[in-house]
Coordinates of C-alpha atoms in Angstrom, one line a residue:
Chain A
X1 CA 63.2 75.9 -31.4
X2 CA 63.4 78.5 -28.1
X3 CA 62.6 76.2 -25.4
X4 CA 61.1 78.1 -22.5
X5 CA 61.2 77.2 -18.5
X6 CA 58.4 75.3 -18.5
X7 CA 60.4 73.0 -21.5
X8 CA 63.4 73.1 -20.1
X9 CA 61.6 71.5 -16.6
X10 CA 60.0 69.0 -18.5
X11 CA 63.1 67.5 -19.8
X12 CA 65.1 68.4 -16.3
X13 CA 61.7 65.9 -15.2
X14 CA 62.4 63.5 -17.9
X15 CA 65.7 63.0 -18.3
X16 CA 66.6 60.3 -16.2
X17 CA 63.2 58.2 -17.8
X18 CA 60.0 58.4 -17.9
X19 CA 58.0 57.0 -14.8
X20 CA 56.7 53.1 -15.2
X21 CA 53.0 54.2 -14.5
X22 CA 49.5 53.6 -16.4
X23 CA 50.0 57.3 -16.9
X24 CA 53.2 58.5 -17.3
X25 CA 53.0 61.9 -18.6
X26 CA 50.0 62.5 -16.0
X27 CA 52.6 62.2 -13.5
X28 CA 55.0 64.1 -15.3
X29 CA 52.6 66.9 -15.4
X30 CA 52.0 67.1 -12.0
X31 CA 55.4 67.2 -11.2
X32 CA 55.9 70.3 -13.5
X33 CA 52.6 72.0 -12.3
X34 CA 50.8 72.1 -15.6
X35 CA 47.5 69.7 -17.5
X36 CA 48.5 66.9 -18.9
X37 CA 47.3 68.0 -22.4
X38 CA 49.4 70.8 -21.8
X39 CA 52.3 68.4 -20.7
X40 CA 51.7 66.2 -24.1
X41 CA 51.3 69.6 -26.5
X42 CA 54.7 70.9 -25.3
X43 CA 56.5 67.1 -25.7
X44 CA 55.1 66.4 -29.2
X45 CA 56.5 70.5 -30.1
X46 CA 59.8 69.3 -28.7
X47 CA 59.4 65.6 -30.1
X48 CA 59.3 67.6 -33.6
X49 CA 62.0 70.5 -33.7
X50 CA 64.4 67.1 -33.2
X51 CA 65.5 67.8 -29.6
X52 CA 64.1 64.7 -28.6
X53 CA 65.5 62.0 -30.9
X54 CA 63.0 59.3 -30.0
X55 CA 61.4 57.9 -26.7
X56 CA 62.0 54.7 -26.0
X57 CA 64.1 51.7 -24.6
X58 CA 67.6 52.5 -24.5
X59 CA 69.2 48.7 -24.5
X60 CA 72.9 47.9 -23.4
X61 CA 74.3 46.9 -26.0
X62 CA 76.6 44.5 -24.2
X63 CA 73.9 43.0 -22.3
X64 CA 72.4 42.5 -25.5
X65 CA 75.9 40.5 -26.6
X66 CA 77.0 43.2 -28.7
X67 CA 80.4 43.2 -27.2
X68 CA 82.3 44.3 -29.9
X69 CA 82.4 48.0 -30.6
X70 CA 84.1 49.1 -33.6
X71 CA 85.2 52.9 -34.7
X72 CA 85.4 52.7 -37.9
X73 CA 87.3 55.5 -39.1
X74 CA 88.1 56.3 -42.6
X75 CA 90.1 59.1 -44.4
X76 CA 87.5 60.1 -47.5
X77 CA 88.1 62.7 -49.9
X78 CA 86.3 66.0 -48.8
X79 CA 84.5 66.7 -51.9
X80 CA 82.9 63.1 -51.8
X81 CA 82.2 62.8 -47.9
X82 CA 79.0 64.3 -47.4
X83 CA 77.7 62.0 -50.1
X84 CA 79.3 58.9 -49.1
X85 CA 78.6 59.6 -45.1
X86 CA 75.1 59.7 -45.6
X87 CA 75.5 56.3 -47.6
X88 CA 77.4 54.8 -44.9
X89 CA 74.9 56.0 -42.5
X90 CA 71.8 54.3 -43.9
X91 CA 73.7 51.2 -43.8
X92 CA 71.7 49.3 -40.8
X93 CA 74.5 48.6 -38.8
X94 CA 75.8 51.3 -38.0
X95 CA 74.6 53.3 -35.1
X96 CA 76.6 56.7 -35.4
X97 CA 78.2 58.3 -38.6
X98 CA 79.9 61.7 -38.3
X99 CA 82.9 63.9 -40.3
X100 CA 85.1 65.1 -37.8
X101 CA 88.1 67.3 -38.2
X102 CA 91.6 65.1 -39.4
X103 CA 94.9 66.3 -37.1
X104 CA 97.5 65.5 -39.6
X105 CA 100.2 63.9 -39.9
X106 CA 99.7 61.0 -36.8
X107 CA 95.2 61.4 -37.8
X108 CA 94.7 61.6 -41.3
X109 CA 90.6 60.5 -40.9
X110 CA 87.9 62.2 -41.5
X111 CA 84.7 60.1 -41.0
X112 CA 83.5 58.4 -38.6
X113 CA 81.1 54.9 -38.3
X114 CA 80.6 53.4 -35.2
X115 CA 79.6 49.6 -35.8
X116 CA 78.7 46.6 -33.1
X117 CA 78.7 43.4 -33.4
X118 CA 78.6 40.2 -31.1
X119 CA 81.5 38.8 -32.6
X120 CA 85.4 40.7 -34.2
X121 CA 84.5 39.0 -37.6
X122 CA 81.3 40.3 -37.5
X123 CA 82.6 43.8 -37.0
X124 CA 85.6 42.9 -39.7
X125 CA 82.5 41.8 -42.1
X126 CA 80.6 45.1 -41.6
X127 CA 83.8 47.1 -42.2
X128 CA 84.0 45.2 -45.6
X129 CA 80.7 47.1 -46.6
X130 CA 81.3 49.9 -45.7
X131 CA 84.9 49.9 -47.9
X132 CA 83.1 48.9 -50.8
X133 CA 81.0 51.8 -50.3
X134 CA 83.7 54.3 -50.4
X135 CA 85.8 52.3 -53.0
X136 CA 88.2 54.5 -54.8
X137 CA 87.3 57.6 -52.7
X138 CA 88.6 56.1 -49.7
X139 CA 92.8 56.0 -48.9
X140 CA 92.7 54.6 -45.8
X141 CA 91.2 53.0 -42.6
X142 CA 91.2 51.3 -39.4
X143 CA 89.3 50.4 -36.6
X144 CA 89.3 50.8 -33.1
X145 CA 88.4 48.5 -31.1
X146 CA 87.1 49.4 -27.0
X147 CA 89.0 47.4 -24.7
X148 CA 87.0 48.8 -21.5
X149 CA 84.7 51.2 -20.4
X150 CA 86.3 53.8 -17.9
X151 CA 83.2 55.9 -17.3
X152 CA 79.6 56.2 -18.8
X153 CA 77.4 58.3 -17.3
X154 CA 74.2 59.9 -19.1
X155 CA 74.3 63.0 -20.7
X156 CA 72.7 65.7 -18.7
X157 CA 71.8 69.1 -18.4
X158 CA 72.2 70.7 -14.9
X159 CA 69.0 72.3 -13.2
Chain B
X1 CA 65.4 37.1 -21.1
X2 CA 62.7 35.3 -22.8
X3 CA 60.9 35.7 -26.2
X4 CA 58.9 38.4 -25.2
X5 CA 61.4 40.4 -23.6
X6 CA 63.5 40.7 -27.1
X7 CA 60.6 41.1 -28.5
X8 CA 59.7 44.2 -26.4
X9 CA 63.3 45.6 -26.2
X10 CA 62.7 45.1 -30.2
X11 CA 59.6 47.0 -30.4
X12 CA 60.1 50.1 -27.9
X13 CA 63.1 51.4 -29.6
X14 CA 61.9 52.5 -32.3
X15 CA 59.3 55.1 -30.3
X16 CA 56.7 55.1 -27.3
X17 CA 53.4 57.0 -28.3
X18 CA 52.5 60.6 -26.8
X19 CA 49.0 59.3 -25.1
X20 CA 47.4 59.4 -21.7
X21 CA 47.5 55.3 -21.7
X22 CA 50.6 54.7 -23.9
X23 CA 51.8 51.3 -21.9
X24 CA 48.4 50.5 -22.7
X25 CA 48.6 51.0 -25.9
X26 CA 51.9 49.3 -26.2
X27 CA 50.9 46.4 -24.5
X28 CA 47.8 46.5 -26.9
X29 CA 50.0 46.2 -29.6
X30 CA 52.1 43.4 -28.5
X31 CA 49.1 41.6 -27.2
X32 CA 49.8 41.9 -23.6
X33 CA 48.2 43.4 -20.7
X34 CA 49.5 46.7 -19.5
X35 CA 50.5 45.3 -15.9
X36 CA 53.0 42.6 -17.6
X37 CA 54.5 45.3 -19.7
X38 CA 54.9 47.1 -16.6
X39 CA 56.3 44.4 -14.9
X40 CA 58.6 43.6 -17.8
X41 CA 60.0 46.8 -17.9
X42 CA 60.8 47.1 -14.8
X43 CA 62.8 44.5 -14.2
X44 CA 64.7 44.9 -17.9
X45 CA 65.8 48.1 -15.7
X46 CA 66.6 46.4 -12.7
X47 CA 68.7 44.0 -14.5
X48 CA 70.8 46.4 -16.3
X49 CA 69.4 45.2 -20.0
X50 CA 67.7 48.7 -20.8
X51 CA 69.8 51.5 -19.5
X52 CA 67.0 53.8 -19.4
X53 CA 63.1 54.1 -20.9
X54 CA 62.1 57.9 -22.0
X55 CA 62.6 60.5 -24.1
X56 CA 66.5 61.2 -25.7
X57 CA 67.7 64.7 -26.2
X58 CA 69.7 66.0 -28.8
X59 CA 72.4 68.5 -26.5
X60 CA 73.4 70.4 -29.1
X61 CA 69.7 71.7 -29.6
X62 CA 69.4 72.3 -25.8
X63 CA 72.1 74.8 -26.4
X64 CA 75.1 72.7 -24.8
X65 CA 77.9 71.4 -26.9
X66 CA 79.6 68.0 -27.2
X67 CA 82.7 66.9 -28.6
X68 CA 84.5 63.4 -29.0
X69 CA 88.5 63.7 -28.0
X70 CA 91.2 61.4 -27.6
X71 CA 94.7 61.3 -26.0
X72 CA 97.8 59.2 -26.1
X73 CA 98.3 58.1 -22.6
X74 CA 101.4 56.2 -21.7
X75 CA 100.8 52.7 -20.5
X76 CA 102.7 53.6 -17.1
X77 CA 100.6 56.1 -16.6
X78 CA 97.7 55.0 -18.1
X79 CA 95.3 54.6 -15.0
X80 CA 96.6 58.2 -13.6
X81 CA 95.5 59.8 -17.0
X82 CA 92.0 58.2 -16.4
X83 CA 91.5 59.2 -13.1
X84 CA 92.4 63.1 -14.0
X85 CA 89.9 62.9 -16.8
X86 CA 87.2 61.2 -15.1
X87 CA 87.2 63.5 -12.6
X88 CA 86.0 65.9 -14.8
X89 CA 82.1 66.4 -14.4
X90 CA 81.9 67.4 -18.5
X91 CA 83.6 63.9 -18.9
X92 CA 80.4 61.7 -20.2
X93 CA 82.2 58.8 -21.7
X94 CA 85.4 57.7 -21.5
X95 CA 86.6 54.1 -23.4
X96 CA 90.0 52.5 -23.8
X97 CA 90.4 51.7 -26.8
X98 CA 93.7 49.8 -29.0
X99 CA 95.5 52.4 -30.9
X100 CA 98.1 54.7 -30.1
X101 CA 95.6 57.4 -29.0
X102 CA 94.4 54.7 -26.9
X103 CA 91.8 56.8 -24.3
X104 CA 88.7 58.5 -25.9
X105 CA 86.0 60.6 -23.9
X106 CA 83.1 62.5 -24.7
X107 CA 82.2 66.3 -23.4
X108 CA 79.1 67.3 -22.5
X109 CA 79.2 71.0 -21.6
X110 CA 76.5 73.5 -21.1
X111 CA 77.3 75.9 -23.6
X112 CA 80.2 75.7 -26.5
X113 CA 82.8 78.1 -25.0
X114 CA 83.2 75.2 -22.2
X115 CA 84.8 72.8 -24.2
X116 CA 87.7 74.7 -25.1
X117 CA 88.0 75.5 -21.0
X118 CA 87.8 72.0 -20.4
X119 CA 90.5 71.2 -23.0
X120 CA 92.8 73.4 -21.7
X121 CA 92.6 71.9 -18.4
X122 CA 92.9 68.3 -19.2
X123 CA 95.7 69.3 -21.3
X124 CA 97.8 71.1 -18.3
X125 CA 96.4 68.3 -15.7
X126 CA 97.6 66.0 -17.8
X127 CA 100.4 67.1 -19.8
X128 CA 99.2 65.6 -22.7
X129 CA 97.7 66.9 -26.1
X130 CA 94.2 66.6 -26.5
X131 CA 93.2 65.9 -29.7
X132 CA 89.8 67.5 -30.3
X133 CA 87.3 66.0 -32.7
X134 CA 84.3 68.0 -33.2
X135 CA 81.4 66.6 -35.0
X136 CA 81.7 68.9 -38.5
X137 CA 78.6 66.8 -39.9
X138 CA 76.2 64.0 -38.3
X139 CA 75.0 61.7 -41.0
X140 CA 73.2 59.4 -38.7
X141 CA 72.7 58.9 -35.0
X142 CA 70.5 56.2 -34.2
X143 CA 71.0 53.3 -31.2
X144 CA 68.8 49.9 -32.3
X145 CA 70.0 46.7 -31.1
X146 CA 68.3 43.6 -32.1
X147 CA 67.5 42.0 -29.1

């Protein structure tokens, strides 16, 4: 989708959150200069096309006790990946699954699962699913885990 | 945090309605009155719990590009390397993590010829290889915690 300048204010006025009023995108509206139906039309267009994923909460995992962060990486076959990353992406515990480009010799994998748990076994359990997923397809694997966060900010676009 | 803030953490992840009223409507389908939502919310923000409440773009379809890179930073000079690549504004996310490419960041950059740019300047800030991991294929991107 072609977003145009009113679109791109409404997410410039929405990217941070939405306001915790009765009426949210009222407010949002104003702030933009346009209705509120108009506000809500151009949202649910955008909500569509995919370039908003989802509104919502947006938890902290490690508040939450998920404190330990897994990426799972696995070297697939390429003529079985797309199959078998789409597998290992409906699996509900994982919250990202990508193929992304090997640098061989010292990165020989190619896909990507990032999995979280509130304890290692846990993670070490969930990376036993996932290998019987892949089975034979897979030659090898590991996982790495975060030991700290040096910087998370939010992705945004500049105005 | 009590029942009924898992059990609203639970609910609003999976989507918050397009509505004049939609705390209302929420709360309506908890069974809770908008005000206490309100309230609830709030301070799950306050305290850190939720990161954020609203809509979550996609960069890539807003015309920007991200990638996911990693480097092996020597333990001596570990906290240096961080500092270099922090600094970088296009630097969203950076996490230590154990493995001998041991630091891995995300860039966020306004249009796809920026990464390379910013790639090339890490690399001669930090005299290290970057080692650049493009998404080829997303199979699923979705964040749900159960509270």
């Amino acid at each position: 989708m072609t977003l145009d300048a009113v679109d791109r204010q409404i997410i410039l006025a929405t990217q941070a959150g939405l306001p915790l009023v009765p009426q949210p995108y009222r407010f949002v509206a104003r702030q933009v200069g346009i209705s509120v139906e108009e506000l809500m039309r151009r949202m649910e267009a955008i909500r569509e096309s995919g370039v908003i994923r989802r509104i919502g909460a947006v938890p902290n995992h490690y508040k939450l006790g998920y404190k330990f962060n897994g990426m799972t990486v696995w070297d697939v076959n390429d003529d079985m990946i797309d199959e078998l990353g789409a597998q290992v992406g409906r699996l509900d515990f994982v919250s990202h699954c990508y193929h992304r480009p090997r640098h061989l010799p010292d990165w020989p994998y190619n896909l990507f699962a990032m999995v979280h748990s509130k304890s290692k076994e846990g993670v070490q359990e969930k990376i036993a699913v996932i290998e019987q997923v892949l089975g034979k397809h897979c030659r090898g694997q590991t996982v790495l885990y975060s030991s700290r966060i040096l910087k998370k900010t939010g992705l945004r676009i500049g105005g | 945090m009590d029942e009924l803030d898992k059990r609203l953490i639970n609910h609003l992840q999976d989507g918050f309605p397009i509505c004049d009223a939609p705390y209302a409507k929420v709360a309506e389908q908890i069974g809770i009155t908008e005000q206490i939502l309100l309230q609830r919310l709030q301070a799950l923000l306050d305290q850190g719990i939720l990161s954020r409440f609203g809509p979550m773009y996609h960069a890539e379809q807003l015309g920007g590009a991200l990638t996911l890179a990693a480097v092996k930073a020597p333990e001596e000079r570990f906290e240096q390397i961080a500092e270099i690549i922090n600094a970088f504004p296009e630097v969203a996310h950076n996490y230590a993590r154990e493995h001998e490419l041991n630091m891995w960041f995300v860039l966020a950059t306004e249009s796809p010829e920026q990464i390379g740019e910013v790639i090339e300047k890490i690399e001669r800030q930090t005299g290290l290889q970057v080692y650049n991991m493009p998404k080829i294929k997303e199979y699923y991107v979705g964040l749900r915690f159960e509270a």
